């Protein structure tokens, strides 16, 4: 293209001015056409010639020579440019190839990264690391390929094109910031609607963070860059944990809404409809947890799955413990109906089954802090005063504060001298 422009200027110089050597007229003509012509060459020709990969950078050397010769010709042979304006805009542009390449390469990488992030493709692949198994999407892998290429280019350009190398390093962190900003916003509705997708995104963040610390760290030079990489990995893990907490909060909210239907079990003996609704609410809670378990089990590591399910079950049991302890008067029939409804929660032990190994209560208690206390409370609903004080002295009720235990006794039993003596015994005694 520059050759074509050169031919055009030669034609003007030869046929418009002939043999006229008067520089003023030539400079005036150059002043009329050269600014727009120069801008057009930069915008349409030179910018398009700037390479987009480091391996193509050497090919631009020939363009640098062409531009310099072209400007010299415009000044010396055609007299369209005054000597003080050489080197001009064109030469300055190609001489700043380091900066031009850095900008163009960075824009291309960010565009490619954006295209990867905006794909609504949620297919997963299995990851096996030792005994751990979890799933990720293709997004972190594709993004890591971009990051690796950029980091490698930065390292290779460190001596020959230091400005480009610096810009490439910045692009690595720009892309990571872009990931943390775009993914949770653009795919928010999908993550919020599908717990497994949200947890898979959590895995994506952790997989990418691990790749940064284990692989990409070997491609970047400089203490400052490595520290920033560690920080970026930490922020990715924080983002992943945030979406784990979102899933937990969503499931917890659903469970609380179901437990609200029990009405706190208050007066259920007097209202058979309330008793029926309470029992159905407990069944719905069990169904909800049992339905959630298989949808997320395969996508996260077993330890994380057990942690999540343990948190959900603990939420239910802690809520029910609190509800029962807040009932001021629990009659004998109330106790029986509440205990019968609570029995349904025993089925939750099945969600903690492992491959080829059924869960037992000892294992579940390590995952659900309220498990033992919950079942002790259920037993207390059906015990008499003597049995309760016997368990107290045997140390079996250690999970209850004295104030909790006394409150339950007052709710379960009418005022009698025996009740008051047992309360005093608990107040001053040690299990």
Short mmCIF file of C-alpha atoms in Angstrom, two decimals:
data_model
loop_
_atom_site.label_atom_id
_atom_site.label_comp_id
_atom_site.label_asym_id
_atom_site.label_seq_id
_atom_site.Cartn_x
_atom_site.Cartn_y
_atom_site.Cartn_z
CA UNK A 1 0.00 0.00 0.00
CA UNK A 2 2.82 2.40 0.81
CA UNK A 3 4.36 1.63 -2.57
CA UNK A 4 1.06 2.62 -4.23
CA UNK A 5 0.98 5.88 -2.29
CA UNK A 6 4.61 6.50 -3.26
CA UNK A 7 3.71 6.09 -6.93
CA UNK A 8 0.85 8.53 -6.53
CA UNK A 9 3.13 11.14 -4.92
CA UNK A 10 5.71 10.60 -7.66
CA UNK A 11 3.01 11.29 -10.23
CA UNK A 12 2.06 14.51 -8.44
CA UNK A 13 5.67 15.58 -8.14
CA UNK A 14 6.40 14.87 -11.80
CA UNK A 15 3.26 16.07 -13.57
CA UNK A 16 1.88 18.73 -11.27
CA UNK A 17 5.13 20.50 -10.70
CA UNK A 18 7.22 19.29 -13.61
CA UNK A 19 10.79 20.41 -13.20
CA UNK A 20 9.81 23.21 -10.87
CA UNK A 21 12.25 23.31 -7.98
CA UNK A 22 10.34 25.93 -6.01
CA UNK A 23 10.08 24.34 -2.58
CA UNK A 24 7.38 26.61 -1.22
CA UNK A 25 4.79 25.43 -3.70
CA UNK A 26 5.71 21.79 -3.06
CA UNK A 27 5.57 22.25 0.70
CA UNK A 28 2.23 24.00 0.37
CA UNK A 29 0.91 21.06 -1.62
CA UNK A 30 2.38 18.61 0.90
CA UNK A 31 0.78 20.56 3.72
CA UNK A 32 -2.59 20.07 2.04
CA UNK A 33 -2.44 16.32 1.45
CA UNK A 34 0.19 14.82 3.77
CA UNK A 35 -1.65 15.14 7.14
CA UNK A 36 -4.71 13.23 5.94
CA UNK A 37 -2.58 10.82 3.95
CA UNK A 38 -0.38 10.13 6.96
CA UNK A 39 -3.40 9.53 9.20
CA UNK A 40 -4.89 7.16 6.66
CA UNK A 41 -1.63 5.20 6.41
CA UNK A 42 -1.42 4.85 10.18
CA UNK A 43 -5.07 3.87 10.66
CA UNK A 44 -5.55 1.65 7.64
CA UNK A 45 -2.12 0.28 6.83
CA UNK A 46 0.45 0.40 9.60
CA UNK A 47 -1.89 -0.52 12.45
CA UNK A 48 -3.01 -3.56 10.47
CA UNK A 49 0.62 -4.57 9.92
CA UNK A 50 1.45 -4.59 13.63
CA UNK A 51 1.83 -8.28 14.57
CA UNK A 52 -0.42 -9.92 17.14
CA UNK A 53 2.06 -12.56 18.25
CA UNK A 54 5.65 -12.30 19.42
CA UNK A 55 6.92 -14.75 16.82
CA UNK A 56 5.83 -12.37 14.03
CA UNK A 57 7.56 -9.31 15.45
CA UNK A 58 10.76 -9.70 13.36
CA UNK A 59 8.70 -9.49 10.16
CA UNK A 60 7.84 -5.90 11.02
CA UNK A 61 11.48 -4.80 10.58
CA UNK A 62 11.00 -4.59 6.83
CA UNK A 63 8.02 -2.28 7.34
CA UNK A 64 10.17 0.00 9.48
CA UNK A 65 12.69 0.29 6.65
CA UNK A 66 9.95 0.96 4.09
CA UNK A 67 8.40 3.74 6.18
CA UNK A 68 11.72 5.47 6.84
CA UNK A 69 12.62 5.39 3.13
CA UNK A 70 9.16 6.69 2.26
CA UNK A 71 9.48 9.66 4.61
CA UNK A 72 12.97 10.45 3.34
CA UNK A 73 11.65 10.41 -0.21
CA UNK A 74 8.74 12.70 0.69
CA UNK A 75 11.25 15.15 2.18
CA UNK A 76 14.19 14.92 -0.19
CA UNK A 77 12.87 13.95 -3.60
CA UNK A 78 9.33 15.33 -3.49
CA UNK A 79 9.84 18.20 -1.04
CA UNK A 80 6.37 17.57 0.37
CA UNK A 81 7.65 17.46 3.98
CA UNK A 82 10.04 19.99 5.56
CA UNK A 83 13.27 18.53 6.97
CA UNK A 84 12.38 19.50 10.54
CA UNK A 85 9.35 17.20 10.40
CA UNK A 86 11.42 14.09 9.68
CA UNK A 87 11.21 11.63 11.30
CA UNK A 88 7.49 12.23 11.21
CA UNK A 89 4.32 10.57 12.39
CA UNK A 90 4.80 7.46 10.27
CA UNK A 91 8.39 6.84 11.36
CA UNK A 92 7.56 7.52 14.98
CA UNK A 93 4.71 5.04 14.78
CA UNK A 94 6.79 2.17 13.40
CA UNK A 95 9.71 3.03 15.68
CA UNK A 96 7.36 2.57 18.65
CA UNK A 97 6.55 -0.98 17.57
CA UNK A 98 7.24 -2.15 21.11
CA UNK A 99 4.34 -0.07 22.39
CA UNK A 100 2.10 -0.71 19.38
CA UNK A 101 2.57 -4.47 19.59
CA UNK A 102 1.96 -4.50 23.34
CA UNK A 103 -1.32 -2.64 22.96
CA UNK A 104 -2.56 -4.73 20.04
CA UNK A 105 -1.54 -8.05 21.57
CA UNK A 106 -3.14 -7.14 24.89
CA UNK A 107 -6.41 -6.14 23.21
CA UNK A 108 -6.49 -9.38 21.25
CA UNK A 109 -5.87 -11.52 24.31
CA UNK A 110 -8.51 -9.71 26.35
CA UNK A 111 -10.99 -10.10 23.50
CA UNK A 112 -10.23 -13.82 23.21
CA UNK A 113 -10.53 -14.18 26.97
CA UNK A 114 -13.84 -12.33 26.96
CA UNK A 115 -15.18 -14.63 24.24
CA UNK A 116 -14.23 -17.65 26.33
CA UNK A 117 -15.90 -16.20 29.42
CA UNK A 118 -19.14 -15.29 27.66
CA UNK A 119 -19.78 -18.76 26.28
CA UNK A 120 -22.88 -20.29 27.76
CA UNK A 121 -21.39 -23.75 27.68
CA UNK A 122 -21.49 -25.63 30.95
CA UNK A 123 -20.24 -29.06 29.94
CA UNK A 124 -17.99 -30.53 32.61
CA UNK A 125 -14.97 -32.77 32.72
CA UNK A 126 -13.85 -34.98 35.58
CA UNK A 127 -10.66 -34.14 37.45
CA UNK A 128 -8.87 -36.84 39.42
CA UNK A 129 -6.14 -35.75 41.81
CA UNK A 130 -5.12 -38.66 43.98
CA UNK A 131 -8.19 -39.80 45.85
CA UNK A 132 -10.06 -36.57 45.14
CA UNK A 133 -12.60 -36.27 42.35
CA UNK A 134 -14.40 -33.16 41.16
CA UNK A 135 -15.62 -31.46 37.99
CA UNK A 136 -14.72 -28.27 36.12
CA UNK A 137 -15.87 -26.61 32.92
CA UNK A 138 -13.63 -25.92 29.93
CA UNK A 139 -13.41 -22.22 30.76
CA UNK A 140 -10.48 -22.29 33.23
CA UNK A 141 -8.46 -24.56 30.94
CA UNK A 142 -8.94 -22.31 27.91
CA UNK A 143 -8.18 -19.25 29.98
CA UNK A 144 -5.04 -20.83 31.37
CA UNK A 145 -3.81 -21.53 27.83
CA UNK A 146 -4.12 -17.81 27.08
CA UNK A 147 -2.37 -16.91 30.30
CA UNK A 148 0.45 -19.35 29.59
CA UNK A 149 0.99 -17.98 26.09
CA UNK A 150 1.09 -14.40 27.36
CA UNK A 151 3.45 -15.25 30.21
CA UNK A 152 5.79 -17.11 27.84
CA UNK A 153 5.78 -14.18 25.41
CA UNK A 154 6.55 -11.79 28.24
CA UNK A 155 9.56 -13.87 29.19
CA UNK A 156 10.83 -14.13 25.60
CA UNK A 157 10.46 -10.37 24.97
CA UNK A 158 12.11 -9.24 28.19
CA UNK A 159 15.40 -8.26 26.52
CA UNK A 160 14.34 -7.31 23.00
CA UNK A 161 11.06 -5.55 23.73
CA UNK A 162 10.91 -4.69 27.45
CA UNK A 163 7.83 -2.48 27.09
CA UNK A 164 5.90 -5.27 25.44
CA UNK A 165 7.10 -7.72 28.07
CA UNK A 166 5.85 -5.43 30.85
CA UNK A 167 2.50 -4.98 29.10
CA UNK A 168 2.13 -8.74 28.66
CA UNK A 169 2.64 -9.26 32.37
CA UNK A 170 -0.03 -6.64 33.08
CA UNK A 171 -2.33 -8.40 30.63
CA UNK A 172 -2.03 -11.60 32.66
CA UNK A 173 -3.45 -9.83 35.71
CA UNK A 174 -5.98 -7.87 33.65
CA UNK A 175 -7.32 -11.16 32.31
CA UNK A 176 -7.58 -12.62 35.80
CA UNK A 177 -9.37 -9.51 37.06
CA UNK A 178 -11.66 -9.75 34.03
CA UNK A 179 -12.46 -13.36 34.91
CA UNK A 180 -13.38 -12.50 38.48
CA UNK A 181 -15.56 -9.60 37.32
CA UNK A 182 -17.32 -11.16 34.33
CA UNK A 183 -18.04 -14.79 35.22
CA UNK A 184 -20.08 -14.31 38.40
CA UNK A 185 -22.08 -11.47 36.82
CA UNK A 186 -22.71 -12.77 33.32
CA UNK A 187 -23.56 -16.31 34.48
CA UNK A 188 -25.19 -15.25 37.75
CA UNK A 189 -28.72 -16.43 36.92
CA UNK A 190 -27.44 -19.86 35.86
CA UNK A 191 -25.36 -20.27 39.00
CA UNK A 192 -28.21 -19.16 41.25
CA UNK A 193 -30.64 -21.54 39.54
CA UNK A 194 -28.37 -24.58 39.58
CA UNK A 195 -26.41 -25.40 42.76
CA UNK A 196 -24.21 -27.86 40.86
CA UNK A 197 -23.24 -25.12 38.38
CA UNK A 198 -22.37 -22.72 41.19
CA UNK A 199 -20.22 -25.35 42.88
CA UNK A 200 -18.57 -26.23 39.57
CA UNK A 201 -17.69 -22.55 39.17
CA UNK A 202 -16.23 -22.75 42.65
CA UNK A 203 -14.09 -25.66 41.39
CA UNK A 204 -13.11 -23.64 38.29
CA UNK A 205 -11.77 -20.88 40.54
CA UNK A 206 -9.77 -23.29 42.68
CA UNK A 207 -8.44 -25.20 39.65
CA UNK A 208 -7.27 -21.96 38.03
CA UNK A 209 -5.74 -20.73 41.29
CA UNK A 210 -3.79 -23.99 41.62
CA UNK A 211 -2.63 -23.73 38.00
CA UNK A 212 -1.36 -20.21 38.66
CA UNK A 213 0.63 -21.28 41.70
CA UNK A 214 1.99 -24.52 40.27
CA UNK A 215 2.51 -23.77 36.55
CA UNK A 216 2.22 -20.12 35.60
CA UNK A 217 4.55 -19.07 38.40
CA UNK A 218 7.38 -20.78 36.49
CA UNK A 219 6.81 -18.57 33.42
CA UNK A 220 6.90 -15.17 35.10
CA UNK A 221 10.06 -13.40 36.25
CA UNK A 222 10.45 -10.97 39.09
CA UNK A 223 9.50 -11.05 42.74
CA UNK A 224 6.77 -8.44 42.32
CA UNK A 225 5.05 -10.44 39.56
CA UNK A 226 5.20 -13.63 41.61
CA UNK A 227 3.72 -11.89 44.63
CA UNK A 228 0.90 -10.52 42.48
CA UNK A 229 0.31 -14.01 41.12
CA UNK A 230 -0.02 -15.39 44.64
CA UNK A 231 -2.46 -12.61 45.44
CA UNK A 232 -4.47 -13.29 42.29
CA UNK A 233 -4.67 -16.99 43.17
CA UNK A 234 -5.87 -16.11 46.66
CA UNK A 235 -8.59 -13.84 45.27
CA UNK A 236 -9.76 -16.63 42.97
CA UNK A 237 -10.06 -18.98 45.92
CA UNK A 238 -11.99 -16.34 47.82
CA UNK A 239 -14.37 -16.00 44.88
CA UNK A 240 -14.81 -19.77 44.75
CA UNK A 241 -15.54 -19.93 48.47
CA UNK A 242 -18.08 -17.14 48.06
CA UNK A 243 -20.12 -19.26 45.66
CA UNK A 244 -19.91 -22.23 48.00
CA UNK A 245 -21.38 -19.95 50.68
CA UNK A 246 -24.06 -18.79 48.22
CA UNK A 247 -25.17 -22.38 47.62
CA UNK A 248 -25.15 -23.06 51.36
CA UNK A 249 -27.16 -19.89 52.04
CA UNK A 250 -29.70 -20.74 49.32
CA UNK A 251 -30.26 -24.29 50.57
CA UNK A 252 -30.39 -23.04 54.17
CA UNK A 253 -33.04 -20.49 53.25
CA UNK A 254 -35.18 -23.19 51.65
CA UNK A 255 -34.86 -25.40 54.73
CA UNK A 256 -35.79 -22.57 57.09
CA UNK A 257 -38.86 -21.81 54.98
CA UNK A 258 -39.96 -25.44 55.31
CA UNK A 259 -39.28 -25.48 59.05
CA UNK A 260 -41.40 -22.36 59.45
CA UNK A 261 -44.39 -24.57 58.62
CA UNK A 262 -44.00 -26.39 61.95
CA UNK A 263 -44.97 -23.21 63.79
CA UNK A 264 -42.37 -24.07 66.37
CA UNK A 265 -44.49 -27.12 67.42
CA UNK A 266 -46.35 -24.86 69.82
CA UNK A 267 -49.66 -26.39 70.95
CA UNK A 268 -49.72 -29.17 68.37
CA UNK A 269 -51.66 -31.49 70.69
CA UNK A 270 -54.56 -29.07 70.65
CA UNK A 271 -54.44 -28.56 66.90
CA UNK A 272 -54.28 -31.80 64.93
CA UNK A 273 -53.93 -29.90 61.67
CA UNK A 274 -50.85 -28.19 63.07
CA UNK A 275 -49.49 -31.60 64.10
CA UNK A 276 -50.03 -32.96 60.60
CA UNK A 277 -48.41 -29.89 59.00
CA UNK A 278 -45.44 -30.17 61.34
CA UNK A 279 -44.86 -33.80 60.44
CA UNK A 280 -45.20 -33.00 56.73
CA UNK A 281 -42.75 -30.12 57.10
CA UNK A 282 -40.14 -32.45 58.60
CA UNK A 283 -40.71 -34.91 55.75
CA UNK A 284 -40.27 -32.10 53.23
CA UNK A 285 -37.01 -31.08 54.89
CA UNK A 286 -35.73 -34.64 54.61
CA UNK A 287 -36.86 -34.85 50.97
CA UNK A 288 -35.19 -31.52 50.17
CA UNK A 289 -31.83 -32.58 51.59
CA UNK A 290 -32.04 -36.03 50.01
CA UNK A 291 -32.89 -34.45 46.64
CA UNK A 292 -30.01 -31.96 46.87
CA UNK A 293 -27.35 -34.56 47.68
CA UNK A 294 -27.23 -36.46 44.35
CA UNK A 295 -27.32 -33.27 42.26
CA UNK A 296 -24.07 -31.98 43.74
CA UNK A 297 -22.26 -35.11 44.87
CA UNK A 298 -20.33 -35.79 41.66
CA UNK A 299 -19.30 -32.19 40.99
CA UNK A 300 -17.33 -31.55 44.21
CA UNK A 301 -14.77 -33.40 46.25
CA UNK A 302 -16.15 -35.84 48.79
CA UNK A 303 -14.78 -33.85 51.75
CA UNK A 304 -16.49 -30.70 50.51
CA UNK A 305 -19.71 -32.60 49.84
CA UNK A 306 -19.69 -33.98 53.38
CA UNK A 307 -18.99 -30.51 54.76
CA UNK A 308 -21.88 -28.99 52.82
CA UNK A 309 -24.38 -31.70 53.72
CA UNK A 310 -23.21 -31.60 57.31
CA UNK A 311 -23.83 -27.85 57.43
CA UNK A 312 -27.34 -28.27 56.01
CA UNK A 313 -28.30 -31.04 58.43
CA UNK A 314 -26.77 -29.10 61.32
CA UNK A 315 -28.82 -26.05 60.32
CA UNK A 316 -32.01 -28.10 60.54
CA UNK A 317 -31.15 -29.67 63.87
CA UNK A 318 -29.94 -26.46 65.47
CA UNK A 319 -33.12 -24.71 64.34
CA UNK A 320 -35.34 -27.46 65.76
CA UNK A 321 -33.43 -27.51 69.05
CA UNK A 322 -33.96 -23.76 69.35
CA UNK A 323 -37.65 -24.03 68.44
CA UNK A 324 -38.31 -26.73 71.05
CA UNK A 325 -36.36 -24.93 73.76
CA UNK A 326 -38.48 -21.83 73.18
CA UNK A 327 -41.78 -23.63 73.84
CA UNK A 328 -43.01 -22.53 77.26
CA UNK A 329 -45.34 -25.46 77.93
CA UNK A 330 -44.87 -28.93 76.44
CA UNK A 331 -47.55 -31.36 77.50
CA UNK A 332 -47.20 -35.11 77.44
CA UNK A 333 -49.12 -35.43 74.17
CA UNK A 334 -47.12 -32.54 72.68
CA UNK A 335 -43.92 -34.37 73.61
CA UNK A 336 -45.08 -37.55 71.95
CA UNK A 337 -46.16 -35.81 68.74
CA UNK A 338 -42.95 -33.76 68.50
CA UNK A 339 -40.77 -36.82 69.14
CA UNK A 340 -42.68 -38.79 66.50
CA UNK A 341 -42.16 -36.01 63.93
CA UNK A 342 -38.46 -35.73 64.74
CA UNK A 343 -37.92 -39.45 64.16
CA UNK A 344 -38.19 -38.81 60.43
CA UNK A 345 -34.87 -36.96 60.48
CA UNK A 346 -33.03 -40.20 61.19
CA UNK A 347 -33.24 -40.92 57.45
CA UNK A 348 -30.78 -38.06 56.87
CA UNK A 349 -27.97 -40.35 57.92
CA UNK A 350 -28.18 -41.93 54.45
CA UNK A 351 -26.98 -38.77 52.67
CA UNK A 352 -23.57 -39.33 54.26
CA UNK A 353 -23.11 -42.78 52.74
CA UNK A 354 -19.82 -43.23 50.91
CA UNK A 355 -19.11 -45.57 48.00
CA UNK A 356 -19.37 -49.12 49.31
CA UNK A 357 -19.65 -47.84 52.88
CA UNK A 358 -22.83 -46.90 54.71
CA UNK A 359 -22.66 -44.02 57.14
CA UNK A 360 -23.08 -44.58 60.87
CA UNK A 361 -23.94 -42.20 63.67
CA UNK A 362 -20.35 -41.95 64.89
CA UNK A 363 -19.28 -40.69 61.46
CA UNK A 364 -22.24 -38.31 61.12
CA UNK A 365 -21.50 -36.77 64.53
CA UNK A 366 -18.10 -35.65 63.22
CA UNK A 367 -19.88 -33.72 60.44
CA UNK A 368 -23.00 -32.47 62.25
CA UNK A 369 -22.13 -30.76 65.56
CA UNK A 370 -25.79 -30.70 66.69
CA UNK A 371 -26.50 -34.36 65.86
CA UNK A 372 -25.94 -35.85 69.30
CA UNK A 373 -27.60 -32.96 71.12
CA UNK A 374 -30.62 -33.18 68.84
CA UNK A 375 -31.25 -36.84 69.55
CA UNK A 376 -30.65 -36.33 73.26
CA UNK A 377 -33.30 -33.61 73.17
CA UNK A 378 -35.66 -35.93 71.36
CA UNK A 379 -35.11 -38.53 74.11
CA UNK A 380 -35.67 -35.95 76.85
CA UNK A 381 -39.13 -35.30 75.43
CA UNK A 382 -40.13 -38.85 76.38
CA UNK A 383 -38.24 -39.30 79.69
CA UNK A 384 -39.49 -38.76 83.21
CA UNK A 385 -37.75 -36.57 85.77
CA UNK A 386 -35.86 -39.41 87.43
CA UNK A 387 -34.48 -40.61 84.11
CA UNK A 388 -33.40 -37.09 83.20
CA UNK A 389 -31.53 -36.49 86.47
CA UNK A 390 -29.93 -39.94 86.15
CA UNK A 391 -28.62 -39.06 82.70
CA UNK A 392 -27.42 -35.74 84.09
CA UNK A 393 -25.36 -37.42 86.79
CA UNK A 394 -24.01 -39.94 84.27
CA UNK A 395 -22.71 -37.02 82.17
CA UNK A 396 -24.83 -37.86 79.15
CA UNK A 397 -26.38 -34.39 78.96
CA UNK A 398 -23.10 -32.50 78.85
CA UNK A 399 -24.10 -30.84 75.58
CA UNK A 400 -26.82 -28.87 77.33
CA UNK A 401 -26.08 -25.79 79.41
CA UNK A 402 -27.65 -25.89 82.83
CA UNK A 403 -29.96 -23.05 81.83
CA UNK A 404 -31.10 -25.03 78.77
CA UNK A 405 -31.74 -28.17 80.77
CA UNK A 406 -33.63 -26.33 83.49
CA UNK A 407 -35.73 -24.53 80.89
CA UNK A 408 -36.66 -27.83 79.25
CA UNK A 409 -37.62 -29.39 82.59
CA UNK A 410 -39.86 -26.44 83.38
CA UNK A 411 -41.50 -26.70 79.95
CA UNK A 412 -41.99 -30.47 80.15
CA UNK A 413 -43.13 -30.87 83.72
CA UNK A 414 -45.66 -29.07 85.86
CA UNK A 415 -44.60 -27.47 89.12
CA UNK A 416 -43.98 -30.03 91.85
CA UNK A 417 -41.63 -30.34 94.79
CA UNK A 418 -39.80 -33.09 92.91
CA UNK A 419 -39.31 -30.84 89.87
CA UNK A 420 -37.98 -28.00 92.00
CA UNK A 421 -35.61 -30.25 93.93
CA UNK A 422 -34.22 -31.68 90.71
CA UNK A 423 -33.77 -28.17 89.30
CA UNK A 424 -31.82 -27.18 92.43
CA UNK A 425 -29.78 -30.35 92.12
CA UNK A 426 -28.86 -29.42 88.57
CA UNK A 427 -28.05 -25.83 89.56
CA UNK A 428 -25.57 -26.82 92.25
CA UNK A 429 -24.49 -30.19 90.96
CA UNK A 430 -21.90 -31.47 88.50
CA UNK A 431 -22.70 -34.18 86.03
#
